[in-house]
mmCIF file of C-alpha atoms in Angstrom:
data_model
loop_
_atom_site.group_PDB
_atom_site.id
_atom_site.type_symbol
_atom_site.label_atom_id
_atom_site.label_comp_id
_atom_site.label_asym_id
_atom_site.label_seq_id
_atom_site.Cartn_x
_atom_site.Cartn_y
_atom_site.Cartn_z
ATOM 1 C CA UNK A 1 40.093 11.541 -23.307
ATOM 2 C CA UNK A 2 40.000 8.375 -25.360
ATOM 3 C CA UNK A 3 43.322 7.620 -25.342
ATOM 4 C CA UNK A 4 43.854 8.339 -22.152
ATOM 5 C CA UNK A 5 40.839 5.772 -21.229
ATOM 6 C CA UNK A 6 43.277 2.937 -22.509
ATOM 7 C CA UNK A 7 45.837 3.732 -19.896
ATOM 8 C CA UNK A 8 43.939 4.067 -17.143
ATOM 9 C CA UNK A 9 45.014 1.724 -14.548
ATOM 10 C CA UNK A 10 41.804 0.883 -12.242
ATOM 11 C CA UNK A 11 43.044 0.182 -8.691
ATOM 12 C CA UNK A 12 41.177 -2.660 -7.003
ATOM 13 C CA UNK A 13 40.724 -3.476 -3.466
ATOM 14 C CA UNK A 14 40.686 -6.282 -1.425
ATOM 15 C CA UNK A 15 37.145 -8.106 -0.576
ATOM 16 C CA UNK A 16 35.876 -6.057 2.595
ATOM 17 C CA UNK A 17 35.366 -9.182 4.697
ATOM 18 C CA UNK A 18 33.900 -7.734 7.035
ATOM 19 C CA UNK A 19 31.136 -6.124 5.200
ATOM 20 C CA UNK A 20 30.345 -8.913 2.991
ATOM 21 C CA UNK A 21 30.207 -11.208 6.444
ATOM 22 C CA UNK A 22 27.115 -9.145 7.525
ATOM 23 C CA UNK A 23 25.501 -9.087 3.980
ATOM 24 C CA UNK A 24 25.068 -12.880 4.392
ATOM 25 C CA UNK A 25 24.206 -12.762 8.284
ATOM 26 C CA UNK A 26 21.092 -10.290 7.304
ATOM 27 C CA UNK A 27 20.532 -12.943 4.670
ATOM 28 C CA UNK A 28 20.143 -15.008 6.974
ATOM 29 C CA UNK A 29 18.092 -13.598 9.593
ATOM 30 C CA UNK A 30 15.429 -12.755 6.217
ATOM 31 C CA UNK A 31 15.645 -16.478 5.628
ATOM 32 C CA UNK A 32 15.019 -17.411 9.150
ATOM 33 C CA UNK A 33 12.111 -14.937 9.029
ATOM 34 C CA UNK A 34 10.770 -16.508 6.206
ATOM 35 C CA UNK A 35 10.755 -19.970 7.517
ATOM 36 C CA UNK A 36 9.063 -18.742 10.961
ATOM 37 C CA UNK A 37 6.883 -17.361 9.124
ATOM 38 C CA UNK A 38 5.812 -20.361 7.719
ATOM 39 C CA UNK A 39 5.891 -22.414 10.891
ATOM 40 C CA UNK A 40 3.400 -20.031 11.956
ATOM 41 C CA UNK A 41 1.379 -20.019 8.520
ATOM 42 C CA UNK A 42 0.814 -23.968 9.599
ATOM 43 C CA UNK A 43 0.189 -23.843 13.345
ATOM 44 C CA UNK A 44 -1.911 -21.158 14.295
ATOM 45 C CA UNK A 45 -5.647 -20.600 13.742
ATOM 46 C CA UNK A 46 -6.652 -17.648 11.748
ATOM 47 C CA UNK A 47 -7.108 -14.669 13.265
ATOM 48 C CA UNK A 48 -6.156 -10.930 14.019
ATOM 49 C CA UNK A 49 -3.369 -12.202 16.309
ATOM 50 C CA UNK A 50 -1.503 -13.930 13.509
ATOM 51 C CA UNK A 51 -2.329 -11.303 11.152
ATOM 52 C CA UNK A 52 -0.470 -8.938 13.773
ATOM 53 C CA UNK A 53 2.540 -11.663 13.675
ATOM 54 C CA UNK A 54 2.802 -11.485 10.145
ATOM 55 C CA UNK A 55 2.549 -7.899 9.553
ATOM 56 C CA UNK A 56 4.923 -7.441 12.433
ATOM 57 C CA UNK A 57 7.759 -10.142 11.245
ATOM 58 C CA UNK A 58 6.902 -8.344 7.797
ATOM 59 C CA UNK A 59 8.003 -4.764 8.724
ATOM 60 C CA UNK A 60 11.002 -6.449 10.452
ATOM 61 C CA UNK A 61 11.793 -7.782 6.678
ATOM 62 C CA UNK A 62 11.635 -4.781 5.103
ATOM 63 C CA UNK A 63 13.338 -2.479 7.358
ATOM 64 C CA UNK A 64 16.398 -5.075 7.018
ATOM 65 C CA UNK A 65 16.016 -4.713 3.127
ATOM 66 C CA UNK A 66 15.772 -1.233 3.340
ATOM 67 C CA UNK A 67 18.081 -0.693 6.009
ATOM 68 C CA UNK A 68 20.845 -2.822 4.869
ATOM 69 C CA UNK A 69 20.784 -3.349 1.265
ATOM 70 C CA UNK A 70 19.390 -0.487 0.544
ATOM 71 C CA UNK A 71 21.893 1.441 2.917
ATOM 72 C CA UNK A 72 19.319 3.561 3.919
ATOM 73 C CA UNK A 73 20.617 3.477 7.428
ATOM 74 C CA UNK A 74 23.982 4.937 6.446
ATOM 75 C CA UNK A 75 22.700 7.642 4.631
ATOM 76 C CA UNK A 76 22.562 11.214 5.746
ATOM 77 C CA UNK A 77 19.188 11.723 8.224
ATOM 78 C CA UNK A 78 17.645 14.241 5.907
ATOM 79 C CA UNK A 79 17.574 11.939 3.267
ATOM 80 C CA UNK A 80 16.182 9.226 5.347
ATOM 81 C CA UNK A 81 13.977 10.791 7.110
ATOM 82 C CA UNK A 82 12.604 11.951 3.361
ATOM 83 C CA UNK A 83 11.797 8.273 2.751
ATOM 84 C CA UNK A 84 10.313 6.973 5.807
ATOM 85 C CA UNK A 85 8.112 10.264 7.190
ATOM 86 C CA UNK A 86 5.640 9.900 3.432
ATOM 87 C CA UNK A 87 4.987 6.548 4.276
ATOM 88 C CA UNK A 88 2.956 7.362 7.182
ATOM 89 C CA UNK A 89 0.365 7.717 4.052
ATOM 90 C CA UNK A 90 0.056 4.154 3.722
ATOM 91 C CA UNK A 91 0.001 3.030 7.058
ATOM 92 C CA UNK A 92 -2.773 5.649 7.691
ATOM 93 C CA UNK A 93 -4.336 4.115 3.989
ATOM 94 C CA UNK A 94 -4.619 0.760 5.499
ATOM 95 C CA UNK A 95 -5.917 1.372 8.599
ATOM 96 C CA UNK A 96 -8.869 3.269 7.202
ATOM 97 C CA UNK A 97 -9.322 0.990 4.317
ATOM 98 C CA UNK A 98 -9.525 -2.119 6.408
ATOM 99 C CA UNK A 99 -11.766 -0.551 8.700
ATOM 100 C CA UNK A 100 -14.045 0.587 5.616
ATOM 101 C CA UNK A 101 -13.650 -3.209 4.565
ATOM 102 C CA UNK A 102 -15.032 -4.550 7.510
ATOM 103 C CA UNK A 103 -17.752 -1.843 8.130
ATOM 104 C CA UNK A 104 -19.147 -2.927 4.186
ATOM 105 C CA UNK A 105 -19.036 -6.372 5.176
ATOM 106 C CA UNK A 106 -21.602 -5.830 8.001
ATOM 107 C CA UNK A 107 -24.096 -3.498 6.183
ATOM 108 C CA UNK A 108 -23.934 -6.688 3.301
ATOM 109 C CA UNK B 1 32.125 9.707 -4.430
ATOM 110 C CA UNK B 2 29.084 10.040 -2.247
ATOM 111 C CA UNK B 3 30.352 11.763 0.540
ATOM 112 C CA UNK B 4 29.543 15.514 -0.176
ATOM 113 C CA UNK B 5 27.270 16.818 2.303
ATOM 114 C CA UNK B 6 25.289 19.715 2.332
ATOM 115 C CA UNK B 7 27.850 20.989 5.240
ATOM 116 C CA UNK B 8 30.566 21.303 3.011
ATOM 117 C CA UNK B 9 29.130 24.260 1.132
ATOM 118 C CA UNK B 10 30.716 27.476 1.311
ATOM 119 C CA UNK B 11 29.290 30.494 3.189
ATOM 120 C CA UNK B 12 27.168 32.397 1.554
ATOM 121 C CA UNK B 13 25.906 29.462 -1.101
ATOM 122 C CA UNK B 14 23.057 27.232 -1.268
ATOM 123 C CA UNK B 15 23.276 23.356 -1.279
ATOM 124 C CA UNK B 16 20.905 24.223 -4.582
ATOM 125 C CA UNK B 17 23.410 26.369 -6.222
ATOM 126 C CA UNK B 18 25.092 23.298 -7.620
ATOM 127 C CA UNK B 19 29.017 21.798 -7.208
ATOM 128 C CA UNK B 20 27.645 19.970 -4.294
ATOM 129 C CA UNK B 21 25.244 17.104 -3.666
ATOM 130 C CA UNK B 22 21.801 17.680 -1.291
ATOM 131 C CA UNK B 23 21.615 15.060 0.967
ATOM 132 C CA UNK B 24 24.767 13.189 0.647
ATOM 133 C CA UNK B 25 23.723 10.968 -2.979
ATOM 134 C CA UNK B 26 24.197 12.394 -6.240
ATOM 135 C CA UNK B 27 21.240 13.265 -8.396
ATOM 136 C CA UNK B 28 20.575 9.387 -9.820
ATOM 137 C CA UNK B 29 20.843 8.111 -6.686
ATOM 138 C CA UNK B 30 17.708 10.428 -4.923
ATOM 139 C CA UNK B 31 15.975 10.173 -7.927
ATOM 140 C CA UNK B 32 16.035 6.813 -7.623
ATOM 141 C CA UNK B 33 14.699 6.977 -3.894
ATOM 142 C CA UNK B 34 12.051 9.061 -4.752
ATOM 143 C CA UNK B 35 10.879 6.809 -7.763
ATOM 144 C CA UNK B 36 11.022 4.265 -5.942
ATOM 145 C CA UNK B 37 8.703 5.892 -2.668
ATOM 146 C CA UNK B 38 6.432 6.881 -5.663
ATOM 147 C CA UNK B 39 6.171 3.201 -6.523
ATOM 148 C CA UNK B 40 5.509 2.216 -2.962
ATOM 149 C CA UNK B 41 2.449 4.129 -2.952
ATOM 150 C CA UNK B 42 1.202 2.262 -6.461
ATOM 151 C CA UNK B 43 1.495 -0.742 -4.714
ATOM 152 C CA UNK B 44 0.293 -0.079 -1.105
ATOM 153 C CA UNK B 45 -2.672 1.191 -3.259
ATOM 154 C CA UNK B 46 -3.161 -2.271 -5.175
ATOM 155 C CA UNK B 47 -2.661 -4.409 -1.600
ATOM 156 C CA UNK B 48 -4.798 -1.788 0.543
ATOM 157 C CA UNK B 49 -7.211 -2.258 -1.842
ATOM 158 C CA UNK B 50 -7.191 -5.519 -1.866
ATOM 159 C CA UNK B 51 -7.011 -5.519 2.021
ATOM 160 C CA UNK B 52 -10.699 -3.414 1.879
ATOM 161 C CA UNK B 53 -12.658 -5.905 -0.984
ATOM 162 C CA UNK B 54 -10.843 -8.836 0.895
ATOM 163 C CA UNK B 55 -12.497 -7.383 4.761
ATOM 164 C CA UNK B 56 -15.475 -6.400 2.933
ATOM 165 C CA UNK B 57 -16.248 -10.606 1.533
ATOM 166 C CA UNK B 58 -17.603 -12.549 4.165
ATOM 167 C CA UNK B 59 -14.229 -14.693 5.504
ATOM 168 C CA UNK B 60 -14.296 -18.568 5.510
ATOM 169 C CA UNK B 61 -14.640 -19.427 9.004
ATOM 170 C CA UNK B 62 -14.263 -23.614 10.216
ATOM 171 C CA UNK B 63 -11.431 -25.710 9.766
ATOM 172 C CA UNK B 64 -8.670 -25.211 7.031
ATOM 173 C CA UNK B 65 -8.426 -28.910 5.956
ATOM 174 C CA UNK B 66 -12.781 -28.971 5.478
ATOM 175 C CA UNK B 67 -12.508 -25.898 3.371
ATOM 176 C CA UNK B 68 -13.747 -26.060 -0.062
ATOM 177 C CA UNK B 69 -13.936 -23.689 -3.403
ATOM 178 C CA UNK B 70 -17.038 -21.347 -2.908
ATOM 179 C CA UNK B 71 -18.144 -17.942 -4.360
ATOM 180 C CA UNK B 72 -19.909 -17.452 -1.209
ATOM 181 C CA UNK B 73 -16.297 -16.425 0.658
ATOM 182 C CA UNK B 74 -13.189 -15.507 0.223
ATOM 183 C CA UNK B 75 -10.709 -18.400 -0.525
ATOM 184 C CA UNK B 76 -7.958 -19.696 2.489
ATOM 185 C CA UNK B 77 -5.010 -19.016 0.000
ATOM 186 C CA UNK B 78 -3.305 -22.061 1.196
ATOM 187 C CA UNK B 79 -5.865 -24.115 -0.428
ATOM 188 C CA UNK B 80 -5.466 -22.280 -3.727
ATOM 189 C CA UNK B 81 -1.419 -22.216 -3.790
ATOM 190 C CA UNK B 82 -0.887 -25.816 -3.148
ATOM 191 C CA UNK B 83 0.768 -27.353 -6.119
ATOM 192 C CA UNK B 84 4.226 -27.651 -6.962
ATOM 193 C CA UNK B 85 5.867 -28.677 -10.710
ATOM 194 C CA UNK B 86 6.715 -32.395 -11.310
ATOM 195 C CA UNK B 87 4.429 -33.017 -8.097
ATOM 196 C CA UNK B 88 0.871 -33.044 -10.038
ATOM 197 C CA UNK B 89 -1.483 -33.873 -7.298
ATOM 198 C CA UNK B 90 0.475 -33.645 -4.136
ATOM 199 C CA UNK B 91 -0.713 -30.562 -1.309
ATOM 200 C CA UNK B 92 1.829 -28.747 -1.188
ATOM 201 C CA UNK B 93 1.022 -25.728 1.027
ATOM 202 C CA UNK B 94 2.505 -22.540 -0.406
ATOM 203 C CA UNK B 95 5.912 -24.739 -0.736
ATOM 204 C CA UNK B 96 6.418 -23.526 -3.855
ATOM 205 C CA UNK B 97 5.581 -19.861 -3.429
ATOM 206 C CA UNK B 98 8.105 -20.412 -0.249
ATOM 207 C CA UNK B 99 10.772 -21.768 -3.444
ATOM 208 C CA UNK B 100 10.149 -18.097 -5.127
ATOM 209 C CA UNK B 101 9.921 -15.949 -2.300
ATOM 210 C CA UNK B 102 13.647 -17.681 -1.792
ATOM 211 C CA UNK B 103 14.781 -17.044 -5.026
ATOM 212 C CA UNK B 104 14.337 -13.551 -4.730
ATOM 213 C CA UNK B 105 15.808 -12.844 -1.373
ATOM 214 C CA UNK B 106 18.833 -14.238 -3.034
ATOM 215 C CA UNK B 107 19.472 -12.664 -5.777
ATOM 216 C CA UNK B 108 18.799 -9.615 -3.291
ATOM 217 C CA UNK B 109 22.048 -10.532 -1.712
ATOM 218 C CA UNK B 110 24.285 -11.278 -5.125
ATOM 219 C CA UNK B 111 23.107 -7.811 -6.285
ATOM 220 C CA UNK B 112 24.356 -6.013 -2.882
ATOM 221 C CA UNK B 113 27.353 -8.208 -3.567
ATOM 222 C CA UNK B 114 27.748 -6.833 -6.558
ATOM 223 C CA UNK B 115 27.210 -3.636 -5.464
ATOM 224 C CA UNK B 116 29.871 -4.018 -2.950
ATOM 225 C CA UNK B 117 32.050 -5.403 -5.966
ATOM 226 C CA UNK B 118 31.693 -2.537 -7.324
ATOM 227 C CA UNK B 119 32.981 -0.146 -4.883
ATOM 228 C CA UNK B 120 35.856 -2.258 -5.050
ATOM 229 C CA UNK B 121 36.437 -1.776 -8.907
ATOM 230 C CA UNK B 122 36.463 -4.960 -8.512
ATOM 231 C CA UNK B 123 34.998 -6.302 -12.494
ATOM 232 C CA UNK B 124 35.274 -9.872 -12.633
ATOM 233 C CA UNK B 125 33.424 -9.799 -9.506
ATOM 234 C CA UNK B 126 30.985 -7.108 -10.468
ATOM 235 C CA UNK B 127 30.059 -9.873 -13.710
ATOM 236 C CA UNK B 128 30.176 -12.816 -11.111
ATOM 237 C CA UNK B 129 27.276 -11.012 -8.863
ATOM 238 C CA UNK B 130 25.531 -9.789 -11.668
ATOM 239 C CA UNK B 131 24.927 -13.169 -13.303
ATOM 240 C CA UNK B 132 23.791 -14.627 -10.445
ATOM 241 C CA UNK B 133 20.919 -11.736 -9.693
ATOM 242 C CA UNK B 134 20.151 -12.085 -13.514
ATOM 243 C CA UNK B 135 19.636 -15.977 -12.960
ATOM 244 C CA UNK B 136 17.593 -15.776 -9.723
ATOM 245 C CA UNK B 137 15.483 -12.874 -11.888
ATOM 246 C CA UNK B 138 14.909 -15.240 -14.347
ATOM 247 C CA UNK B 139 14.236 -18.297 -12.617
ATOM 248 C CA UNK B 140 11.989 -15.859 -10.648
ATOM 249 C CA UNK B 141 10.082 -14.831 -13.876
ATOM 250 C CA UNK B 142 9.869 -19.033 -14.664
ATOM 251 C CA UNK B 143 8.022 -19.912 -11.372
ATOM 252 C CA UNK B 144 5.634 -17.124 -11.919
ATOM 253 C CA UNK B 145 4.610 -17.950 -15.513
ATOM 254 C CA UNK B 146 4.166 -21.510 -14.550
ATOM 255 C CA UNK B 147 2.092 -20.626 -11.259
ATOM 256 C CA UNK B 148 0.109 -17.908 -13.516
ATOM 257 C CA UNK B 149 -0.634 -21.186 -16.297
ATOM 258 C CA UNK B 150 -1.930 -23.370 -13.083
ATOM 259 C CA UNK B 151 -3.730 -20.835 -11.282
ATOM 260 C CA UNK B 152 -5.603 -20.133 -15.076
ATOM 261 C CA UNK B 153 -5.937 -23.759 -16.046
ATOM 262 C CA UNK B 154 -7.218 -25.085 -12.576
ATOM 263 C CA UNK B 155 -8.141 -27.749 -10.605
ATOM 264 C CA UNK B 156 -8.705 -31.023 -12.624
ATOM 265 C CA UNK B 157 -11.978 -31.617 -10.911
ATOM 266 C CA UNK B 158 -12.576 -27.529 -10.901
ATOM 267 C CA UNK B 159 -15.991 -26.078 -8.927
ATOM 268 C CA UNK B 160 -19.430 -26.949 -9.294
ATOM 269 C CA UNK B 161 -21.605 -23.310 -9.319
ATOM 270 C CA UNK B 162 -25.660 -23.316 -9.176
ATOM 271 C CA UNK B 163 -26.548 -20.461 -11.104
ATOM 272 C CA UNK B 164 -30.224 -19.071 -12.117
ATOM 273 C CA UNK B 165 -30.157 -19.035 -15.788
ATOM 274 C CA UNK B 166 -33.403 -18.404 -17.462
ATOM 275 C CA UNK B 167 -36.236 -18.885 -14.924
ATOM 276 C CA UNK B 168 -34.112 -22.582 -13.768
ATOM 277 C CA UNK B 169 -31.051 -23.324 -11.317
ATOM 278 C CA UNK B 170 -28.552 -25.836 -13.604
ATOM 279 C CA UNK B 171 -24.957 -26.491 -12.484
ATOM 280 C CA UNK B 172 -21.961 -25.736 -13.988
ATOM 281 C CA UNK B 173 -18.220 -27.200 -13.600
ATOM 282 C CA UNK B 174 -15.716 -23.607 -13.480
ATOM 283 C CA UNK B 175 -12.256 -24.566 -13.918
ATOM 284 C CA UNK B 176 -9.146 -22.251 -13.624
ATOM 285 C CA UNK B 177 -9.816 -18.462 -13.264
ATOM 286 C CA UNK B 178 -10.074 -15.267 -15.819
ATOM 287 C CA UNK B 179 -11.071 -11.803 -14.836
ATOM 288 C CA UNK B 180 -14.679 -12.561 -14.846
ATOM 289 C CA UNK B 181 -15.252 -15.965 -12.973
ATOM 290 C CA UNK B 182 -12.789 -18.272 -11.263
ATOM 291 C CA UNK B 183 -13.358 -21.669 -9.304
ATOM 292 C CA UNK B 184 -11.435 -20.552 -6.588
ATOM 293 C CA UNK B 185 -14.062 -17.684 -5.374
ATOM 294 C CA UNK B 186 -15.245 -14.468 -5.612
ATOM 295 C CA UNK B 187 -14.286 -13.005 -8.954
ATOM 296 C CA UNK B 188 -12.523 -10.174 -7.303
ATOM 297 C CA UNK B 189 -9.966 -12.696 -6.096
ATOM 298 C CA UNK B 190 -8.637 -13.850 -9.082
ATOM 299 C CA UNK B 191 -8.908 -10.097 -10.287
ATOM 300 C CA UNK B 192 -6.258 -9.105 -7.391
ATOM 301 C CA UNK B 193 -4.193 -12.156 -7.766
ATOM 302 C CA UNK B 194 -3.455 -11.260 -11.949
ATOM 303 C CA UNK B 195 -3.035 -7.355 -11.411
ATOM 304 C CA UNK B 196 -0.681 -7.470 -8.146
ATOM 305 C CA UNK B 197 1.681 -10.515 -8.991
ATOM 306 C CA UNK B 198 1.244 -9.127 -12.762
ATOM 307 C CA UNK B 199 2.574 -5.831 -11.454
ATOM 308 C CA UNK B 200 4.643 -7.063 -9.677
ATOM 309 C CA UNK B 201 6.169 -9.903 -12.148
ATOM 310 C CA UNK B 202 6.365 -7.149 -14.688
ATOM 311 C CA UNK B 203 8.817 -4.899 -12.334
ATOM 312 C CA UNK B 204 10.540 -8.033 -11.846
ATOM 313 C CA UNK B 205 10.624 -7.979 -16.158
ATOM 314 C CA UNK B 206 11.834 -4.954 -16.396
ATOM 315 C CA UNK B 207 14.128 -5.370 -13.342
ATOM 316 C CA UNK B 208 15.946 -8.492 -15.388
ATOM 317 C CA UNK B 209 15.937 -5.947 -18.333
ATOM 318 C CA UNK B 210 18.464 -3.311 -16.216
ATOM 319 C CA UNK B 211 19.934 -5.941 -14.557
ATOM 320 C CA UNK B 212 21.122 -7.616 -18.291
ATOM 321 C CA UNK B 213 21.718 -3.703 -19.288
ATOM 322 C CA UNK B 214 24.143 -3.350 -16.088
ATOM 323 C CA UNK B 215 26.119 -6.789 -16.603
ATOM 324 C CA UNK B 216 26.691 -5.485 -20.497
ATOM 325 C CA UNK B 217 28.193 -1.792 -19.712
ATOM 326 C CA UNK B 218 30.147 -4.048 -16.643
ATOM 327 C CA UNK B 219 31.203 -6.717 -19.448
ATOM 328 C CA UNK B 220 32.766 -3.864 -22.124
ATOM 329 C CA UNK B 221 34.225 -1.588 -19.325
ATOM 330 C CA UNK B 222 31.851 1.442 -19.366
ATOM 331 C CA UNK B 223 31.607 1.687 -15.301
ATOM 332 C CA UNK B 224 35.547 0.967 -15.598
ATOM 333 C CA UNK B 225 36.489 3.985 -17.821
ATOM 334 C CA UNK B 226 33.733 6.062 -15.845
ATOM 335 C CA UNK B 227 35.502 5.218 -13.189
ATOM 336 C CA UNK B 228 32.607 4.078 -10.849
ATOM 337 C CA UNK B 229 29.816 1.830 -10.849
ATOM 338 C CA UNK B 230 27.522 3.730 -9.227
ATOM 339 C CA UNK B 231 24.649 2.336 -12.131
ATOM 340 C CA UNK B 232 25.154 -0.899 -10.005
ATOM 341 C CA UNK B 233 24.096 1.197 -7.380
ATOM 342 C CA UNK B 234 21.274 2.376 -8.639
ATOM 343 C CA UNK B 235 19.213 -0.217 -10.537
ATOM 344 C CA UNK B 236 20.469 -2.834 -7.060
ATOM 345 C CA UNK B 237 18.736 0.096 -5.611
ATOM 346 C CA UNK B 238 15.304 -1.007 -7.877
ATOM 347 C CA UNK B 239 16.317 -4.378 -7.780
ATOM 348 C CA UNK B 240 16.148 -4.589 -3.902
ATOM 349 C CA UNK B 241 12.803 -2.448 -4.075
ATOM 350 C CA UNK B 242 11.075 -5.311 -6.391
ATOM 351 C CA UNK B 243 12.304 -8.077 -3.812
ATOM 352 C CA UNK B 244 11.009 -5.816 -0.760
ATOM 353 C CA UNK B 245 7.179 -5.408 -2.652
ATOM 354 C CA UNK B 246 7.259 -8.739 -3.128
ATOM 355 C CA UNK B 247 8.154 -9.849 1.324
ATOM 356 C CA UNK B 248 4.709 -7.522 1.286
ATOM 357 C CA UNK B 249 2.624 -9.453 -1.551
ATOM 358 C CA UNK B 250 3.965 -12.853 0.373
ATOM 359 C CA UNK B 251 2.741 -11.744 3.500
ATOM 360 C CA UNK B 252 -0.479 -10.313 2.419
ATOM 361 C CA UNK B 253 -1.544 -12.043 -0.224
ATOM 362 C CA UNK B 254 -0.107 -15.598 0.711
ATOM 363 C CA UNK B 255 0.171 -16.081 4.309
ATOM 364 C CA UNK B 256 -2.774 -13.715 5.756
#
């Protein structure tokens, strides 16, 4: 095994073009994100709405991360259906929590 | 190398029974995954939490630019992440926590470049990408300590707090923040701001740490006698996790 490691001749490929063209375009379109995100940070009032905006542009974010350099997308279902079904937990978490938040803040 | 699916196994077997691999990933790989969904939930608990003290304060309401440093609400984060290096006294907005969140989206994309390097058995490039997502990391780790060091230090003129000491109301000038009292507001504010970016800075750490680990087997051939780089894989896996948590902590800790 060990001298055969020194012969080994390791084949490489070409640049896939293609692929490496759409890494950049989705880092783009996070980049873009960001900076709308920061347009709107600057020229909206406070308030649920722009919370919703945020939380919205933020889940588009992360599915891109997830989806795309993460490769979730092109894995088998099973497996990503194993990530994305547990974390209905959270989004079930927040909702209550907030709501918990906001009911404490009254009774203060 | 990754391409074994469960429907390959032969009649009578189990996808359990070993030779193949469940779910299309080897065994690092959806390990991996499921660390990783594991650490999701640590830090949706840290931010949900901080979503239920932050609802549960009583919210600054009146104009941003007329806001001032009270205990009595919870702080407009814009008006506590203002300040950039080598601009001392110049708003700045969250331009610098803009600079970081930029930083790490980028050395996102050298490490899926890498990644894609490696597929390639491509080494030279493999060590090209690699350095680059070590040197965002890095730079990454710089911001935060010096935005930890101002957000501890303070405001040069800091906030003025009545408190009843004794039987009498005297004043007292609060700069910078600890766990128990900060001039920015609440104590629970600067509490959430050291554990989540903390938690998150150290997963950045040790993120650098695998990253260096990575480039080294890269630099002396391991992945190239192994004859894959699937570790590439796997710790860009981690790698992209700790710049996803941190699109959340920008959004909700930052911007909301």
């Amino acid at each position: 095994m060990a001298h055969s490691e020194e012969t080994t001749h390791v084949t490489v490929l070409p640049p896939d073009k293609e692929k490496i063209k759409k890494l950049w375009t989705v880092a783009g379109i996070l980049g873009i994100i960001t900076a709308i995100e920061f347009a709107i940070a600057f020229t909206m009032p406070h308030g649920p709405l722009k919370t919703a905006i945020f939380v919205g542009l933020t889940i588009v974010k992360a599915g891109y991360i997830v989806g795309e350099f993460m490769h979730l997308r092109y894995e088998t279902k099973v497996l990503f259906w194993s990530i994305l079904i547990p974390l209905i937990f959270i989004a079930w978490m927040l909702v209550a929590f907030v709501y918990e938040g906001t009911a404490i803040s009254v009774v203060r | 190398m990754a391409s074994t699916s469960a429907a390959t196994v032969a009649p009578g077997r189990s996808a359990w029974d070993g030779g193949v691999s469940p779910m299309g990933a080897s065994y690092g790989k959806l390990m991996m995954w499921f660390f990783l969904l594991s650490d999701a939930f640590t830090f949706s608990a840290l931010l949900i939490t901080y979503g239920l003290v932050r609802s549960s304060h009583h919210a600054y309401h009146g104009a941003v630019s007329a806001f001032k440093f009270d205990h009595a609400y919870w702080p407009v984060p814009e008006r506590v992440y203002e300040a950039v290096p080598f601009f001392h006294g110049v708003e700045l907005p969250l331009v610098f926590v803009g600079i970081m969140t930029f930083i790490l989206i980028m050395s996102s994309v050298t490490m899926v470049l890498a990644v894609e390097a490696g597929h390639r058995m491509d080494r030279p490039a493999v060590e090209k990408w690699m350095l680059w997502t070590l040197l965002g990391g890095i730079a990454f780790l710089s911001c935060q300590a010096w935005e930890w060091t101002h957000f501890i230090v303070g405001t040069e003129a800091g906030t003025t707090i009545k408190e009843f000491v004794n039987g009498e109301w005297v004043t007292r000038v609060i700069h910078g923040a600890n766990l128990v009292e900060n001039q920015y507001g609440p104590p629970d504010f600067a509490d959430f701001f050291f554990f989540i970016t903390g938690f998150h800075g150290f997963h950045v750490f040790s993120g650098v740490c695998f990253n260096f680990l990575i480039y080294f087997n890269t630099v002396t051939g391991v992945y190239e006698r192994r004859g894959h780089y699937e570790m590439v894989e796997k710790v860009g896996l981690y790698w992209h996790f700790v710049d996803l948590v941190w699109v959340f902590v920008f959004t909700f800790f930052y911007l909301v």
